[in-house]
Amino acid sequence: MKPLARYAALNEYVDLGKSLGIDPVGLLRASGLDPAGLSLQDRWVPAAAIADLLERSAAAAECPDFGLRLAARRRFANLGPLSLVIREEPDVRSALTVMSRHEDTYNEALRTRLTEQNGLATIRLTLDTGQPGDTRQSVELAVGVLHGLLAGFRGAAWQPVEVRFTHPAPPDSRAHHRTFGPHVTFGQDFNGILAYTSDLDAPNAMADPQLRAYTQQLLDPLLPVRPVTTAERVRELIELLLPTGRCSVDNVARSLGVDRRTIHRRLAAEGETFSSLLDSTRAELARHLVANPRRSLTDVAGLLGYTAPANFSRWFRRHHGCSPAEWRRARMAAEIP
């Protein structure tokens, strides 16, 4: 089954499209979506169709920041019943935790991960629609909505330490700086937001302790927690350990407080192996890192856990049929209008 998302993801889409002079109804139909469904915010549709619609709309309107403009029109309530719970959480960290645990209730294609280290919090967003296709606008919509959520807790003047995108920079990034502040970078190895851990500790002035207890009691049966799989935990640790050169099943097992046999057994039960996860995670990171011309291929090799660039080059050629340098040149040539 391909991931689904709620029609609420397109809240205000029609008004935005009309304001930019495009035909929103025609574009909805072209993407296989029912225009009448927009009135049913909780109706589920393929996430890939929504991503396709946003890309078509950005192209039709000649508006590279279409996703950001749609994010600016989003409201807290677009998260559905989950918004009632998040609004009453005591601090930002708790709100993010609740949102990531229950994100399947509004978008099955989206995954949010929070890690904290050395005073910095990294909030990574991963979007997997289940099929190939450009997701630039959907990613920017998701990051914009996350930024709006954080600003709602911290205040309109709040700015993140940095906002990162894996896709290349647009010809004009002024809209991104207006939305996120001065520190927006492109061609990075993940999509998401960096903030100070102290920002996550900020109390939520909107929260009412008594009301929070009520909303959780009321909504818990309606919001089943998606269990975190062993594969997800292992993949996250692989991403963290690869640049250190210590990415082994033993070190991953040690981080999880189990032995390597337990890791192998649990992954096998989920249809995975450590080697397959290491390879797929490394391949995903490699595509983003090699595409960034500001990084030397020697640096990329190190970030992916290779002590020798030649070893990285051989591995990359097996996966992509060409060397990293050739892949980078082809990617850059494809982006030139």
Short mmCIF file of C-alpha atoms in Angstrom, two decimals, residues 168 326-337:
data_model
loop_
_atom_site.label_atom_id
_atom_site.label_comp_id
_atom_site.label_asym_id
_atom_site.label_seq_id
_atom_site.Cartn_x
_atom_site.Cartn_y
_atom_site.Cartn_z
CA PRO A 168 19.33 22.74 -4.87
CA GLU A 326 30.32 11.49 -13.47
CA TRP A 327 27.05 11.33 -11.51
CA ARG A 328 27.63 14.84 -10.14
CA ARG A 329 28.35 16.28 -13.59
CA ALA A 330 25.22 14.68 -15.03
CA ARG A 331 23.11 15.97 -12.14
CA MET A 332 24.45 19.52 -12.50
CA ALA A 333 23.92 19.47 -16.27
CA ALA A 334 20.30 18.34 -15.78
CA GLU A 335 19.64 21.31 -13.47
CA ILE A 336 20.86 23.90 -15.94
CA PRO A 337 17.81 25.42 -17.68
#
